[in-house]
Every structure is written in C-alpha cells, then in structure tokens.
Coordinates of C-alpha atoms in Angstrom, one line a residue:
Chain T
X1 CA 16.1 54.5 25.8
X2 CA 15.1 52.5 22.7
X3 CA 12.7 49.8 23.5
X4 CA 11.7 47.4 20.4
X5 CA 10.3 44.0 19.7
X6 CA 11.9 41.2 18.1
X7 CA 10.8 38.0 17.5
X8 CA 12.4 34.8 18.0
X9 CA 15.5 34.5 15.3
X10 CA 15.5 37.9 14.7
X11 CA 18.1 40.5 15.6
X12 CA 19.0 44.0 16.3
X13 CA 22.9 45.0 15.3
X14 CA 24.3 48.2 17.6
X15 CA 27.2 50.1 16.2
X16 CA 27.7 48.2 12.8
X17 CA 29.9 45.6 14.8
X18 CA 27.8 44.3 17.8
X19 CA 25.2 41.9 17.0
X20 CA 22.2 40.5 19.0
X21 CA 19.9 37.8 18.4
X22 CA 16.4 36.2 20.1
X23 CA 17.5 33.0 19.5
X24 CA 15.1 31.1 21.8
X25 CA 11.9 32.3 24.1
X26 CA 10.6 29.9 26.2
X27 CA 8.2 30.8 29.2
X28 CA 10.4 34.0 31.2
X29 CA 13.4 33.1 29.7
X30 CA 14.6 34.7 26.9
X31 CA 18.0 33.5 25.3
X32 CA 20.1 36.1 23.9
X33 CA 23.4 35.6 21.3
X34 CA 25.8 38.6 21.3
X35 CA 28.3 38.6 18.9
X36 CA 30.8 41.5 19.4
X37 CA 34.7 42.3 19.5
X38 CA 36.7 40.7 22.0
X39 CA 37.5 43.7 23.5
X40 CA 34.3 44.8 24.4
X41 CA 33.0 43.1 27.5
X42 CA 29.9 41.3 28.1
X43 CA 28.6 41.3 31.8
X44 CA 25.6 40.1 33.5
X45 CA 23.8 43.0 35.4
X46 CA 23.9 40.8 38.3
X47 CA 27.3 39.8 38.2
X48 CA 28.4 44.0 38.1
X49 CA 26.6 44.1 41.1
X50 CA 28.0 41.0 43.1
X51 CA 31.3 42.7 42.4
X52 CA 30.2 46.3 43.8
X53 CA 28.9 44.4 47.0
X54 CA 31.7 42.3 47.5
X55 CA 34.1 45.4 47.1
X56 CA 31.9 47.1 49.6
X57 CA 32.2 44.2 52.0
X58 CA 35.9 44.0 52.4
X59 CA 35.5 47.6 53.5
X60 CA 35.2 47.4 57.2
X61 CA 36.7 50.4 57.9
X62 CA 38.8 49.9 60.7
X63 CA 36.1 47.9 62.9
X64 CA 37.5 45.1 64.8
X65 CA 37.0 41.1 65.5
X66 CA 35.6 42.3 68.8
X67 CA 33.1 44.9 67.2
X68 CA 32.1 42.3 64.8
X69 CA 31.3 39.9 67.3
X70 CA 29.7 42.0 69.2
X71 CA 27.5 43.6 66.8
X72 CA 26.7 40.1 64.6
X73 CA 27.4 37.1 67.6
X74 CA 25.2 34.8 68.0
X75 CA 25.1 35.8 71.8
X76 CA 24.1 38.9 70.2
X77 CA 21.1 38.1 67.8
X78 CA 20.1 34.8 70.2
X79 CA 20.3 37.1 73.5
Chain O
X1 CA 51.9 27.6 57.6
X2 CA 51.6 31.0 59.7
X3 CA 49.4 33.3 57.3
X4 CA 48.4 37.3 58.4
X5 CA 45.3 38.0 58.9
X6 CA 42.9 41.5 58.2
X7 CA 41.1 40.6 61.8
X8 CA 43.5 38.1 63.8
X9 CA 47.0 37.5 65.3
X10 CA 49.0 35.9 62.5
X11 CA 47.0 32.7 62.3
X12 CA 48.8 29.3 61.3
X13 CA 47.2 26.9 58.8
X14 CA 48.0 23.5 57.4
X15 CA 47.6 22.7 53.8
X16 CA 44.1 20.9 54.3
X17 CA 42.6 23.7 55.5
X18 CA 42.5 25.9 52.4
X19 CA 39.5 26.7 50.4
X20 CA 39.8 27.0 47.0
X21 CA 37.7 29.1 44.5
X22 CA 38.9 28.0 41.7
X23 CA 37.0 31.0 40.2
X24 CA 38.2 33.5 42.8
X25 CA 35.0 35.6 44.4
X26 CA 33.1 38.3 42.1
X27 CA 35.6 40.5 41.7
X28 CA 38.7 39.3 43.2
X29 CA 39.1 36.3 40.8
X30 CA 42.8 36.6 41.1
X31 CA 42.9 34.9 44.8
X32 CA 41.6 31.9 44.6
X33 CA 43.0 30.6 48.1
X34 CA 41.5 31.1 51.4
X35 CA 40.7 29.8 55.2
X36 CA 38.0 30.2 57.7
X37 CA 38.3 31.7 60.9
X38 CA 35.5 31.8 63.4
X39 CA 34.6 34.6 64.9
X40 CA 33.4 33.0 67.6
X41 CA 34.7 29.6 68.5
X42 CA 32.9 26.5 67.9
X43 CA 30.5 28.4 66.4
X44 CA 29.9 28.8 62.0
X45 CA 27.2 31.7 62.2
X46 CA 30.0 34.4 62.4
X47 CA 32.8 33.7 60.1
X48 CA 36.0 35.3 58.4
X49 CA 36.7 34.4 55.1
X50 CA 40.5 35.1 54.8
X51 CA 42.7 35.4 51.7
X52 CA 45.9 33.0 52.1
X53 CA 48.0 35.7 50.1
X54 CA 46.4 39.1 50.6
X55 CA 46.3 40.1 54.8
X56 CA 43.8 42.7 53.9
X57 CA 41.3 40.8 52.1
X58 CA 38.8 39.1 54.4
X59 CA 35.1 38.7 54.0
X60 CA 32.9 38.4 57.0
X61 CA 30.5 35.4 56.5
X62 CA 26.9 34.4 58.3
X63 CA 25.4 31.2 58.1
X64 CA 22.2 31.5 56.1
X65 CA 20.2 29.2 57.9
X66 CA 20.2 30.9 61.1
X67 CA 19.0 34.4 59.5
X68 CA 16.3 32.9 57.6
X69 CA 15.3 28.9 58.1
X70 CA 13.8 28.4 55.1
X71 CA 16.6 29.9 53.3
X72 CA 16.4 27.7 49.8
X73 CA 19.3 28.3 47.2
X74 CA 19.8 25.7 44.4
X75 CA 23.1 24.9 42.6
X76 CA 23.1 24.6 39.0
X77 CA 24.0 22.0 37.0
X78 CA 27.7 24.2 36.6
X79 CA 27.5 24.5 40.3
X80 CA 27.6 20.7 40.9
X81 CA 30.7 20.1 38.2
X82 CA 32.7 22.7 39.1
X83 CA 32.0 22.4 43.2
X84 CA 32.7 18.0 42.0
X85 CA 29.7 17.2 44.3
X86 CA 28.5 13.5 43.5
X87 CA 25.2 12.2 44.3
X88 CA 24.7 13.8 47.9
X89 CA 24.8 17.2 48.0
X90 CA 24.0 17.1 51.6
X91 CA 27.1 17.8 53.6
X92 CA 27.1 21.0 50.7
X93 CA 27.8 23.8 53.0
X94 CA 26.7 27.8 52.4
X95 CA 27.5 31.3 53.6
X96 CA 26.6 34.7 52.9
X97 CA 28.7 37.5 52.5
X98 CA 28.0 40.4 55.3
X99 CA 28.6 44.3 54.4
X100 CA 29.5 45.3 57.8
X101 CA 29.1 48.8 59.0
X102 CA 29.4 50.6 62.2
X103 CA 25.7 49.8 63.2
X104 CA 23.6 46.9 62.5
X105 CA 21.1 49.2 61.2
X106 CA 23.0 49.8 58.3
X107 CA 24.7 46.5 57.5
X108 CA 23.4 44.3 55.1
X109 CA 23.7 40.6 54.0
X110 CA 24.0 39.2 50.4
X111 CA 21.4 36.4 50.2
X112 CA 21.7 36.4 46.5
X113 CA 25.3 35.5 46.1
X114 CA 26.3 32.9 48.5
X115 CA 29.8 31.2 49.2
X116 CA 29.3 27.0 48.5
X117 CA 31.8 25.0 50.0
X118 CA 31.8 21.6 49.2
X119 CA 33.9 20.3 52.5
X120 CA 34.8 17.0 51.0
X121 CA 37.3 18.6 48.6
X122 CA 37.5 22.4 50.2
X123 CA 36.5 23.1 46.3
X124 CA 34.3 26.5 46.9
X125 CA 32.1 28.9 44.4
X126 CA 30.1 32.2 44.8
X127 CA 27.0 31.5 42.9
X128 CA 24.3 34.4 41.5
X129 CA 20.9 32.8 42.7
X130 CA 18.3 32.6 40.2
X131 CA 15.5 33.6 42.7
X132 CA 13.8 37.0 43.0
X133 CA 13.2 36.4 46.9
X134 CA 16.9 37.0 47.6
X135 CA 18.9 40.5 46.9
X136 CA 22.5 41.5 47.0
X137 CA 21.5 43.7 50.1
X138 CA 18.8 42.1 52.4
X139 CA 19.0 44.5 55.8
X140 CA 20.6 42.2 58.6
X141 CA 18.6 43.9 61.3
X142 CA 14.8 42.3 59.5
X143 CA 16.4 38.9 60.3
X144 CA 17.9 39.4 63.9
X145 CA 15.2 41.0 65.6
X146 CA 12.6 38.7 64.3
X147 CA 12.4 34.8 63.3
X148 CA 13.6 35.0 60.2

C-alpha cells in the first residue's frame, strides 16, 4: 500500500486518467474530488458494506414468522 | 390489493399503505415499494419489511429504541428534503435492519444503517449514520439480555 501526504489543493493522479484532489481539510473531515471515467465506479466503503449486510439480511434461510417471533418477540427479550 | 409475502399468507394492502424508498434500500435500489407487517400484532419492535413486487424480498425490522434507549441517529440536511419532513421531525419514525440467523447468538442488527419513515407521506430512506458508536453488525444478544 502507498501511503503519502498531500496538502490541501494538491493532488495525486492514478492510472494517467483518474484524478484526486484535497480540496478542503477542516477538523476530521477531509474533502476529496475524484475525477475519473464514467465507467469506473466510485463507492463509499460504507455504502459496499450496507449492501453486503442488507444482502445477508434477506437471507433467512428457510426460518419462519413463528421462529422469528420466537427468537426476536418482545415476549421473548421482555420475558 | 392482495400482495405475496416471503413470511405471510398472501396479505392484502390498500394503496395508502405503501412505503416508498424513492432510493430503493442499499442494494436493491430497483424496488422502491414496500409494506409493513408486524410480526407480532399491535406491536412495531418486530417488523417485516415487505417488497410490494418481489414475494421473496423481505427485511426483518426492530425498533431501535427498545434495543438501546438512548439510541441517537441524526438526518442530514439530504435526509430531511428527500424524506419532505417540515419543521417537526418528531413523528419521524426509525427501524433497523436485523441479520437473522438460526440462534440469537449469531444474529446481528445494523444500528448504522437505519430505515426513516416519515409516516406523514410514507416517503422512506436508509441512511449511513455518521457516528462511530453504531456498526453495520452490533450483536442482538448485548442488547436483549441487558438494558441496552
């Protein structure tokens, strides 16, 4: 992994067609400008894994209303 | 209408009782139309998030507040012009999204990534919390066996 610093305004390019740029660093926050083809898409790392939890969560694997309810109910967690 | 459902009988819902993410959920932004079913009746801590078009595509959702009181999740300036909430944003209503699994011991809870519902309009949103305190996977047993 290449780690580097860059300053506020300045930039790093990756692959002679992606561009990214510092443009502002205030406190924690750091704002970022990426310019790069359409095709290639951007994501938030969070966002990659809401989508791998929600996928996971549909999975149920063949457990029931019932079996829900009885594992999650409030007359479950509230005895 | 009479809709399948991925946990009920066939289940039959009117018009006005259809969520709408008008940004789907994280990763099925394609259906943007769903209902809620309780799990148990009369109750909202156990509920089933149910796509209007896809049978198969349910969530199961928990009501925040009752795993963790002081749960505290803030909408964004987005969140509040997307979700059209005016002034109030009391009757603003949140769920989170349960991975279910044959034992509570393994089954987790997304604290991170609630479902908003604003009730007024049905208009609903998953949001990414901006707050270290929650993750995508909190373990649902820490919150039933103590207070939260």
């Amino acid at each position: 992994m290449l780690i580097l610093h860059r300053k506020k305004g300045e930039s790093l390019v990756i692959n002679d067609n992606i561009k990214v740029t510092i443009v502002d660093v205030s406190g924690e926050k750091v704002k970022i400008a990426v310019e790069a083809p359409k095709e290639i898409p951007i994501l938030r790392t969070e966002l990659v894994t809401a989508v791998e939890v929600n996928k996971e969560a549909v999975k149920t694997n063949g457990l029931s209303a019932n079996d829900i309810k009885s594992m999650l109910g409030i007359s479950k967690n509230k005895k | 209408m009479e809709i399948s459902t991925k946990y009920f009988d066939d289940v039959s819902v009117s018009e006005k009782d259809i969520v709408f993410f008008e940004d789907g959920i994280f990763g099925f932004e394609y259906n943007k139309k769903y209902v809620i079913i309780e799990f148990e009746e009369g109750s909202d801590n156990l509920l089933c998030l149910q796509s209007v078009s896809d049978s198969e595509l349910a969530f199961v959702l928990m009501n925040p507040f009752n795993l963790k009181v002081d749960y505290s999740p803030q909408l964004s300036d987005d969140d509040v012009v997307d979700l059209q909430i005016d002034e109030s944003s009391e009757g603003v209503l949140y769920y989170v999204i349960c991975v279910v699994k044959e034992t509570i011991a393994d089954s987790t809870v997304n604290m991170k990534c609630p479902i908003v519902i604003n009730p007024q309009n049905k208009r609903a949103k998953q949001i990414i919390l901006d707050n270290d305190e929650y993750t995508f996977k909190h373990e649902l047993k820490q919150f039933t066996e103590g207070e939260g």
